[in-house]
Short mmCIF file of C-alpha atoms (C1' of nucleotides) in Angstrom, two decimals:
data_model
loop_
_atom_site.label_atom_id
_atom_site.label_comp_id
_atom_site.label_asym_id
_atom_site.label_seq_id
_atom_site.Cartn_x
_atom_site.Cartn_y
_atom_site.Cartn_z
CA MET K 1 -8.79 3.01 -47.86
CA ARG K 2 -11.39 3.53 -45.16
CA ALA K 3 -10.49 0.49 -43.10
CA LEU K 4 -6.95 -0.75 -42.88
CA THR K 5 -6.29 -4.13 -41.35
CA PRO K 6 -3.08 -4.73 -39.40
CA LYS K 7 -1.71 -6.62 -42.35
CA GLY K 8 -2.44 -3.72 -44.65
CA ALA K 9 -0.88 -1.22 -42.30
CA ALA K 10 2.25 -3.33 -42.08
CA THR K 11 2.52 -3.50 -45.84
CA ARG K 12 2.09 0.22 -46.16
CA GLN K 13 4.75 0.77 -43.57
CA ARG K 14 7.09 -1.64 -45.35
CA ILE K 15 6.64 0.27 -48.57
CA VAL K 16 7.40 3.65 -47.02
CA GLU K 17 10.49 2.45 -45.23
CA GLY K 18 11.78 0.48 -48.16
CA ALA K 19 11.25 3.41 -50.50
CA ALA K 20 12.92 5.77 -48.04
CA LEU K 21 15.96 3.53 -47.82
CA LEU K 22 16.23 3.22 -51.58
CA ILE K 23 15.80 6.93 -52.14
CA ARG K 24 18.30 7.82 -49.46
CA GLU K 25 20.82 5.63 -51.20
CA HIS K 26 20.25 6.42 -54.86
CA GLY K 27 18.36 9.68 -54.96
CA PRO K 28 14.69 10.08 -55.83
CA ALA K 29 15.36 10.61 -59.52
CA ASN K 30 17.01 7.21 -59.82
CA VAL K 31 14.36 5.18 -58.04
CA GLY K 32 11.39 3.86 -59.98
CA LEU K 33 8.25 2.19 -58.81
CA ASP K 34 9.62 -1.12 -60.03
CA ASP K 35 12.68 -0.70 -57.83
CA ILE K 36 10.48 -0.04 -54.84
CA ARG K 37 8.28 -2.96 -55.74
CA ALA K 38 11.26 -5.27 -55.93
CA ALA K 39 12.88 -4.01 -52.74
CA THR K 40 9.71 -4.33 -50.71
CA THR K 41 8.47 -7.58 -52.28
CA THR K 42 5.18 -6.08 -53.27
CA SER K 43 3.23 -5.77 -56.48
CA LYS K 44 2.19 -2.82 -58.55
CA SER K 45 -1.37 -3.09 -57.37
CA GLN K 46 -0.26 -2.85 -53.76
CA LEU K 47 1.68 0.31 -54.44
CA PHE K 48 -1.35 1.93 -55.97
CA HIS K 49 -3.68 0.42 -53.43
CA TYR K 50 -1.94 2.17 -50.57
CA PHE K 51 -1.02 5.28 -52.52
CA PRO K 52 -3.95 5.92 -54.84
CA ASP K 53 -2.45 9.07 -56.28
CA GLY K 54 0.62 7.23 -57.39
CA LYS K 55 4.24 8.08 -57.06
CA SER K 56 3.89 11.66 -55.86
CA ASP K 57 1.61 10.43 -53.12
CA MET K 58 4.22 7.90 -52.05
CA LEU K 59 7.09 10.36 -52.15
CA LEU K 60 5.05 12.60 -49.92
CA ALA K 61 4.75 9.86 -47.32
CA VAL K 62 8.47 9.21 -47.63
CA ALA K 63 9.20 12.89 -47.15
CA ALA K 64 7.08 13.00 -44.01
CA HIS K 65 8.86 9.93 -42.75
CA GLU K 66 12.27 11.47 -43.36
CA ALA K 67 11.25 14.73 -41.73
CA GLU K 68 10.40 12.78 -38.60
CA ARG K 69 13.80 11.17 -38.60
CA VAL K 70 15.61 14.47 -38.78
CA LEU K 71 14.21 15.67 -35.47
CA ASP K 72 14.20 12.26 -33.81
CA ASP K 73 17.89 11.87 -34.45
CA GLN K 74 18.60 14.98 -32.39
CA GLN K 75 16.81 13.81 -29.31
CA PRO K 76 17.18 13.97 -26.42
CA TYR K 77 19.63 16.85 -26.87
CA LEU K 78 17.39 19.15 -28.86
CA SER K 79 14.61 19.19 -26.28
CA ASP K 80 16.89 19.92 -23.37
CA LEU K 81 19.19 22.80 -24.32
CA THR K 82 19.49 24.07 -20.77
CA SER K 83 23.24 24.35 -20.28
CA TRP K 84 26.20 25.22 -22.45
CA ALA K 85 27.38 21.66 -22.16
CA GLN K 86 24.04 20.53 -23.60
CA TRP K 87 24.38 22.96 -26.43
CA GLU K 88 27.78 21.52 -27.24
CA SER K 89 26.44 17.98 -27.15
CA TRP K 90 23.61 18.92 -29.44
CA ARG K 91 25.97 20.61 -31.86
CA ASP K 92 28.24 17.59 -31.93
CA ARG K 93 25.26 15.37 -32.52
CA VAL K 94 24.06 17.40 -35.48
CA ILE K 95 27.53 17.53 -37.00
CA ALA K 96 28.05 13.81 -36.49
CA ARG K 97 24.79 13.03 -38.20
CA TYR K 98 25.60 15.07 -41.27
CA ALA K 99 29.17 13.84 -41.35
CA ALA K 100 27.79 10.32 -41.44
CA GLN K 101 25.31 10.84 -44.21
CA ARG K 102 27.87 12.83 -46.12
CA ARG K 103 26.51 14.08 -49.44
CA LYS K 104 23.30 12.12 -49.16
CA CYS K 105 20.74 14.45 -47.69
CA PRO K 106 17.35 12.77 -48.19
CA LEU K 107 15.26 15.82 -47.42
CA SER K 108 16.96 18.25 -49.73
CA ALA K 109 16.89 15.63 -52.47
CA LEU K 110 13.21 14.96 -51.96
CA THR K 111 12.16 18.57 -51.84
CA ALA K 112 14.15 19.25 -54.96
CA GLN K 113 12.47 16.31 -56.65
CA LEU K 114 8.90 16.98 -55.55
CA GLY K 115 9.46 20.63 -56.10
CA LEU K 116 7.46 23.67 -55.33
CA ALA K 117 4.54 22.36 -57.31
CA ASN K 118 3.10 20.32 -54.47
CA PRO K 119 1.95 22.52 -51.58
CA ALA K 120 1.69 19.45 -49.32
CA VAL K 121 5.45 19.09 -49.52
CA GLY K 122 5.82 22.67 -48.43
CA ASP K 123 3.68 21.99 -45.39
CA ILE K 124 5.85 19.07 -44.33
CA ILE K 125 9.07 20.99 -44.71
CA THR K 126 7.76 24.18 -43.18
CA GLY K 127 6.29 22.25 -40.27
CA MET K 128 9.53 20.47 -39.60
CA TYR K 129 11.59 23.63 -39.63
CA SER K 130 9.01 25.33 -37.48
CA ARG K 131 9.21 22.66 -34.80
CA TRP K 132 12.99 22.59 -35.05
CA GLN K 133 13.28 26.33 -34.69
CA GLY K 134 10.78 26.28 -31.84
CA GLN K 135 12.81 23.82 -29.84
CA ILE K 136 16.00 25.78 -30.37
CA ALA K 137 14.25 29.00 -29.37
CA ALA K 138 13.03 27.33 -26.18
CA GLY K 139 16.61 26.42 -25.39
CA VAL K 140 17.77 29.96 -26.03
CA ARG K 141 15.22 31.28 -23.59
CA THR K 142 16.54 29.10 -20.80
CA VAL K 143 20.18 30.14 -21.21
CA ARG K 144 19.64 33.72 -22.41
CA PRO K 145 16.24 35.00 -21.35
CA ASP K 146 17.09 38.46 -22.62
CA ALA K 147 18.01 37.46 -26.15
CA ASP K 148 15.72 37.54 -29.19
CA ALA K 149 15.16 33.80 -29.12
CA GLU K 150 13.39 33.49 -32.45
CA ARG K 151 16.06 35.46 -34.24
CA VAL K 152 18.87 33.42 -32.74
CA ALA K 153 17.03 30.21 -33.55
CA ALA K 154 16.49 31.38 -37.12
CA GLN K 155 20.18 32.09 -37.43
CA MET K 156 21.03 28.60 -36.25
CA ILE K 157 18.54 26.94 -38.56
CA GLY K 158 20.07 28.96 -41.37
CA ALA K 159 23.56 27.89 -40.38
CA ILE K 160 22.53 24.25 -40.35
CA ALA K 161 20.71 24.47 -43.65
CA GLY K 162 23.70 26.23 -45.18
CA GLY K 163 26.12 23.73 -43.73
CA ALA K 164 24.07 20.87 -45.11
CA THR K 165 23.82 22.53 -48.51
CA MET K 166 27.55 23.11 -48.68
CA LEU K 167 28.19 19.58 -47.52
CA VAL K 168 26.17 18.23 -50.40
CA ALA K 169 27.71 20.66 -52.85
CA THR K 170 31.36 20.40 -51.89
CA ASP K 171 31.59 17.35 -49.62
CA ASP K 172 33.11 19.57 -46.95
CA ILE K 173 31.73 19.42 -43.42
CA ARG K 174 33.54 22.53 -42.20
CA TYR K 175 30.83 24.95 -43.26
CA LEU K 176 28.44 23.27 -40.87
CA GLU K 177 31.01 23.16 -38.09
CA ILE K 178 31.93 26.80 -38.47
CA GLY K 179 28.37 28.04 -38.84
CA LEU K 180 26.96 26.22 -35.85
CA THR K 181 29.97 26.86 -33.65
CA GLU K 182 29.95 30.55 -34.39
CA ALA K 183 26.23 30.85 -33.82
CA ILE K 184 26.45 29.22 -30.41
CA GLU K 185 29.57 31.18 -29.54
CA ASN K 186 27.77 34.33 -30.53
CA LEU K 187 24.87 33.52 -28.25
CA ARG K 188 27.18 32.64 -25.41
CA ARG K 189 29.11 35.87 -25.25
CA ASP K 190 26.19 38.13 -25.94
CA MET X 1 33.01 20.09 -83.36
CA ARG X 2 36.57 20.99 -84.21
CA ALA X 3 35.72 24.11 -86.15
CA LEU X 4 32.88 26.34 -85.10
CA THR X 5 31.81 29.11 -87.40
CA PRO X 6 30.38 32.34 -85.98
CA LYS X 7 26.94 31.15 -86.97
CA GLY X 8 27.44 27.91 -85.12
CA ALA X 9 28.71 29.65 -82.02
CA ALA X 10 25.69 31.93 -82.04
CA THR X 11 23.33 28.98 -82.27
CA ARG X 12 25.07 27.20 -79.44
CA GLN X 13 24.83 30.32 -77.33
CA ARG X 14 21.16 30.70 -78.18
CA ILE X 15 20.51 27.16 -77.04
CA VAL X 16 22.29 27.59 -73.72
CA GLU X 17 20.57 30.85 -72.89
CA GLY X 18 17.18 29.65 -73.99
CA ALA X 19 17.52 26.44 -72.00
CA ALA X 20 18.71 28.38 -68.97
CA LEU X 21 15.70 30.66 -69.13
CA LEU X 22 13.30 27.77 -69.47
CA ILE X 23 14.90 25.80 -66.67
CA ARG X 24 14.99 28.80 -64.38
CA GLU X 25 11.28 29.19 -64.90
CA HIS X 26 10.01 25.63 -64.81
CA GLY X 27 12.72 23.60 -63.15
CA PRO X 28 15.03 21.16 -64.92
CA ALA X 29 12.73 18.20 -64.33
CA ASN X 30 9.92 19.84 -66.27
CA VAL X 31 11.90 20.90 -69.30
CA GLY X 32 12.38 18.49 -72.16
CA LEU X 33 14.54 18.71 -75.24
CA ASP X 34 11.44 19.45 -77.28
CA ASP X 35 10.66 22.45 -75.11
CA ILE X 36 14.17 23.75 -75.59
CA ARG X 37 13.97 23.09 -79.30
CA ALA X 38 10.73 25.04 -79.55
CA ALA X 39 11.91 27.94 -77.40
CA THR X 40 15.16 28.38 -79.30
CA THR X 41 13.76 27.71 -82.77
CA THR X 42 16.21 24.93 -83.42
CA SER X 43 15.94 21.31 -84.46
CA LYS X 44 16.79 18.07 -82.72
CA SER X 45 19.85 17.62 -84.86
CA GLN X 46 21.19 20.99 -83.81
CA LEU X 47 20.80 20.14 -80.15
CA PHE X 48 22.81 16.98 -80.59
CA HIS X 49 25.21 18.62 -82.99
CA TYR X 50 26.33 21.12 -80.39
CA PHE X 51 25.94 18.80 -77.41
CA PRO X 52 27.00 15.38 -78.65
CA ASP X 53 26.51 13.73 -75.28
CA GLY X 54 22.91 14.82 -75.17
CA LYS X 55 20.92 16.36 -72.43
CA SER X 56 23.37 15.94 -69.58
CA ASP X 57 25.98 17.65 -71.70
CA MET X 58 23.62 20.55 -72.26
CA LEU X 59 22.60 20.86 -68.64
CA LEU X 60 26.25 21.04 -67.77
CA ALA X 61 26.71 24.02 -70.05
CA VAL X 62 23.61 25.60 -68.55
CA ALA X 63 24.93 25.04 -65.04
CA ALA X 64 28.23 26.69 -65.94
CA HIS X 65 26.31 29.58 -67.43
CA GLU X 66 24.21 30.00 -64.29
CA ALA X 67 27.27 29.81 -62.05
CA GLU X 68 28.74 32.73 -63.97
CA ARG X 69 25.59 34.74 -63.45
CA VAL X 70 25.65 34.26 -59.71
CA LEU X 71 28.98 36.00 -59.30
CA ASP X 72 28.40 38.52 -62.06
CA ASP X 73 25.25 39.72 -60.39
CA GLN X 74 27.20 40.72 -57.31
CA GLN X 75 29.67 42.89 -59.10
CA PRO X 76 31.06 45.40 -58.64
CA TYR X 77 30.32 45.12 -54.92
CA LEU X 78 31.83 41.72 -54.32
CA SER X 79 35.23 42.65 -55.66
CA ASP X 80 35.53 45.83 -53.65
CA LEU X 81 34.61 45.07 -50.05
CA THR X 82 36.89 47.73 -48.65
CA SER X 83 34.61 49.68 -46.34
CA TRP X 84 31.69 48.85 -44.10
CA ALA X 85 29.44 50.80 -46.40
CA GLN X 86 30.55 48.56 -49.25
CA TRP X 87 29.81 45.48 -47.19
CA GLU X 88 26.31 46.77 -46.58
CA SER X 89 25.79 47.47 -50.24
CA TRP X 90 26.97 44.00 -51.14
CA ARG X 91 24.70 42.45 -48.55
CA ASP X 92 21.71 44.38 -49.83
CA ARG X 93 22.57 43.35 -53.35
CA VAL X 94 22.68 39.67 -52.47
CA ILE X 95 19.44 39.86 -50.53
CA ALA X 96 17.71 41.75 -53.32
CA ARG X 97 18.78 39.17 -55.85
CA TYR X 98 17.41 36.29 -53.88
CA ALA X 99 14.27 38.16 -52.95
CA ALA X 100 13.69 38.69 -56.65
CA GLN X 101 14.16 35.11 -57.74
CA ARG X 102 12.17 33.97 -54.75
CA ARG X 103 11.86 30.18 -54.63
CA LYS X 104 13.45 29.69 -58.02
CA CYS X 105 17.09 29.00 -57.43
CA PRO X 106 18.49 27.72 -60.71
CA LEU X 107 21.73 26.40 -59.30
CA SER X 108 20.30 24.35 -56.49
CA ALA X 109 17.71 22.95 -58.85
CA LEU X 110 20.31 22.04 -61.43
CA THR X 111 22.72 20.43 -59.01
CA ALA X 112 19.88 18.44 -57.53
CA GLN X 113 18.89 17.33 -61.01
CA LEU X 114 22.33 16.48 -62.35
CA GLY X 115 23.23 15.04 -59.00
CA LEU X 116 26.44 13.95 -57.48
CA ALA X 117 26.91 11.35 -60.18
CA ASN X 118 28.56 13.77 -62.57
CA PRO X 119 31.94 14.95 -61.27
CA ALA X 120 31.97 17.74 -63.83
CA VAL X 121 29.02 19.32 -62.05
CA GLY X 122 30.91 19.17 -58.80
CA ASP X 123 33.80 21.02 -60.38
CA ILE X 124 31.56 23.83 -61.57
CA ILE X 125 29.90 24.25 -58.19
CA THR X 126 33.07 23.88 -56.16
CA GLY X 127 34.87 26.32 -58.43
CA MET X 128 32.13 28.88 -58.09
CA TYR X 129 32.03 28.70 -54.31
CA SER X 130 35.80 28.79 -54.21
CA ARG X 131 35.96 32.02 -56.18
CA TRP X 132 33.10 33.48 -54.19
CA GLN X 133 34.70 32.65 -50.88
CA GLY X 134 38.04 33.95 -52.13
CA GLN X 135 36.60 37.34 -52.99
CA ILE X 136 34.88 37.61 -49.62
CA ALA X 137 38.08 36.60 -47.85
CA ALA X 138 39.96 39.30 -49.73
CA GLY X 139 37.44 41.82 -48.51
CA VAL X 140 37.80 40.59 -44.94
CA ARG X 141 41.55 41.10 -45.12
CA THR X 142 41.17 44.74 -46.06
CA VAL X 143 38.80 45.62 -43.21
CA ARG X 144 40.08 43.17 -40.57
CA PRO X 145 43.68 42.17 -41.32
CA ASP X 146 43.88 40.31 -38.03
CA ALA X 147 40.83 38.08 -38.55
CA ASP X 148 40.85 34.54 -39.89
CA ALA X 149 39.65 35.60 -43.31
CA GLU X 150 38.98 32.16 -44.72
CA ARG X 151 36.94 31.16 -41.69
CA VAL X 152 34.86 34.31 -41.79
CA ALA X 153 34.34 33.91 -45.52
CA ALA X 154 33.27 30.31 -45.01
CA GLN X 155 30.78 31.43 -42.42
CA MET X 156 29.31 33.95 -44.81
CA ILE X 157 29.09 31.49 -47.66
CA GLY X 158 27.34 29.12 -45.30
CA ALA X 159 24.93 31.83 -44.21
CA ILE X 160 24.10 32.63 -47.83
CA ALA X 161 23.69 29.01 -48.80
CA GLY X 162 21.48 28.44 -45.79
CA GLY X 163 19.45 31.53 -46.48
CA ALA X 164 18.94 30.46 -50.05
CA THR X 165 17.96 26.96 -49.00
CA MET X 166 15.46 28.23 -46.47
CA LEU X 167 14.10 30.68 -49.01
CA VAL X 168 13.39 27.84 -51.41
CA ALA X 169 11.99 25.65 -48.65
CA THR X 170 9.80 28.14 -46.83
CA ASP X 171 9.56 31.14 -49.13
CA ASP X 172 10.88 33.30 -46.30
CA ILE X 173 13.75 35.70 -46.99
CA ARG X 174 14.46 36.45 -43.34
CA TYR X 175 16.86 33.57 -42.85
CA LEU X 176 19.14 35.09 -45.44
CA GLU X 177 18.80 38.56 -43.99
CA ILE X 178 19.51 37.42 -40.47
CA GLY X 179 22.40 35.15 -41.39
CA LEU X 180 24.24 37.65 -43.54
CA THR X 181 23.58 40.59 -41.25
CA GLU X 182 24.80 38.72 -38.19
CA ALA X 183 27.89 37.47 -39.97
CA ILE X 184 28.88 40.96 -41.03
CA GLU X 185 27.98 42.39 -37.65
CA ASN X 186 30.10 39.73 -36.04
CA LEU X 187 33.06 40.63 -38.19
CA ARG X 188 32.59 44.31 -37.51
CA ARG X 189 32.70 44.20 -33.74
CA ASP X 190 35.38 41.56 -33.49
"C1'" DG G 1 -19.44 -21.66 -42.57
"C1'" DT G 2 -20.25 -17.97 -45.60
"C1'" DC G 3 -20.07 -13.75 -47.59
"C1'" DA G 4 -18.33 -9.07 -48.10
"C1'" DT G 5 -14.17 -6.60 -47.93
"C1'" DT G 6 -9.42 -6.10 -48.08
"C1'" DT G 7 -5.20 -7.54 -49.92
"C1'" DT G 8 -2.30 -9.34 -53.49
"C1'" DG G 9 -0.22 -10.83 -58.23
"C1'" DG G 10 1.30 -9.50 -62.39
"C1'" DA G 11 0.16 -8.85 -67.22
"C1'" DC G 12 -0.73 -5.04 -69.95
"C1'" DC G 13 -1.15 -0.22 -71.69
"C1'" DA G 14 0.07 4.60 -72.94
"C1'" DC G 15 3.11 7.82 -73.77
"C1'" DA G 16 6.66 11.05 -72.84
"C1'" DC G 17 10.91 11.87 -74.31
"C1'" DA G 18 15.92 11.10 -75.16
"C1'" DG G 19 18.37 9.90 -78.91
"C1'" DT G 20 19.14 8.40 -84.21
"C1'" DC G 21 19.40 9.14 -89.04
"C1'" DC G 22 19.67 11.03 -93.43
"C1'" DA G 23 18.86 14.33 -96.63
"C1'" DA G 24 18.70 19.41 -97.66
"C1'" DT G 25 20.90 23.74 -97.28
"C1'" DT G 26 24.27 27.13 -96.15
"C1'" DT G 27 28.98 28.62 -95.42
"C1'" DC G 28 33.52 29.51 -96.78
"C1'" DA G 29 38.09 28.61 -98.42
"C1'" DA G 30 40.79 28.02 -102.57
"C1'" DT L 1 32.97 28.51 -109.39
"C1'" DT L 2 33.21 24.58 -106.91
"C1'" DG L 3 33.36 21.30 -103.51
"C1'" DA L 4 34.18 19.95 -98.76
"C1'" DA L 5 32.68 20.93 -94.24
"C1'" DA L 6 29.45 22.87 -91.18
"C1'" DT L 7 24.74 23.65 -90.26
"C1'" DT L 8 19.90 22.70 -90.28
"C1'" DG L 9 15.12 20.21 -90.64
"C1'" DG L 10 12.29 16.95 -89.00
"C1'" DA L 11 10.52 12.27 -89.28
"C1'" DC L 12 11.24 8.16 -86.84
"C1'" DT L 13 12.56 4.73 -83.19
"C1'" DG L 14 13.14 2.50 -78.77
"C1'" DT L 15 12.61 2.19 -74.17
"C1'" DG L 16 11.94 3.32 -69.49
"C1'" DT L 17 8.34 3.87 -66.50
"C1'" DG L 18 4.05 5.57 -64.35
"C1'" DG L 19 -0.33 3.92 -64.23
"C1'" DT L 20 -4.55 0.57 -65.26
"C1'" DC L 21 -7.12 -3.63 -64.80
"C1'" DC L 22 -9.05 -7.81 -63.41
"C1'" DA L 23 -9.01 -11.89 -61.26
"C1'" DA L 24 -7.24 -14.75 -57.29
"C1'" DA L 25 -6.28 -15.26 -52.44
"C1'" DA L 26 -6.50 -13.95 -47.69
"C1'" DT L 27 -9.02 -11.86 -43.94
"C1'" DG L 28 -12.53 -10.98 -40.75
"C1'" DA L 29 -17.32 -10.04 -39.14
"C1'" DC L 30 -21.62 -12.42 -38.15
#
DNA sequence: GTCATTTTGGACCACACAGTCCAATTTCAA
DNA sequence: TTGAAATTGGACTGTGTGGTCCAAAATGAC
């Protein structure tokens, strides 16, 4: 896999996106290589050509792809939390996103599937949360320079993660609404 | 399975507890019926005798068993949140429990494995959270009769769920500590 | 134009593992 | 004591599925 012609890169891309779509819809446990092959009009040899280590290798790429999406979906709000109105917009954005995907949280499903075994998965997840928390903390510093920005950001990340978990578990979006709203409110009146 | 002699009941129990232990340790995806058979000194026919619908049936029983444990582990604190000192003790208890199990959260692993497909799983999880939230809300009413007890309880459940999720994802207990501490603090100074 | 390299097709393999089956043994009520 | 029902042992089967292999076709550098 030293060189990679444009055609090859396109195929690889098609595989990742097709697999991501399938997994988002049906869950990683219910998607086999044959399903991915069929959905992306590829062959077995292509799958293993672009992902020499097999399925786990592919799921890793899918996980990285999904992690990107999580943060991208929150732009431009997340990177510009400079007024309370912006904070509100961001919150609404996050809630809307989760309300839309309902019980289908691709990242939690993937991490659960890949598990703690693979340290590379941990890096992806940790990195994503780290960037996420960093951007929130930056926002906190602009509206509340005196607050413990990292702590507040950690609280918000926790509230979001909890809200998402409860959404998946109980199909109830209110946990996310309450958690995020309270965290922002808390910051505001500090 | 109409009748169930004491011997049979004991065997069934042994299977559930043995399977739960194994799954807690290795994750549901990495535990096969043969592993359970070996660990519980039973035979294939026994497994299917007590769980006619096979593995999913068994995992359901394991999930119910684990859900019990979650609440049991918090007693007697959870059912007696009548003073701030009691709230602190409860919080410490919850944090200690999660710190001990570290990244191995049996419930989240099991729900991820069984998935949203099975409505029976949803009932177990929803029921557990419902009872949990109810007990917290009862505690809120004793220390803050004027507060919106259900909302506060929901916030705390969300903080715990988020803390647990982040603990699994990043192996960092601080999200749980911060979330729970802030939630209680918030209630206290309201 | 030609030759090496990349890309592709798809048949085939290996095996893990859920689930079946039947016979042997134990339990317990009458 | 006896016999029906529950319990147990373990060999066997079937299949879903990840992974291998090799040859054919496309690509691109020179």
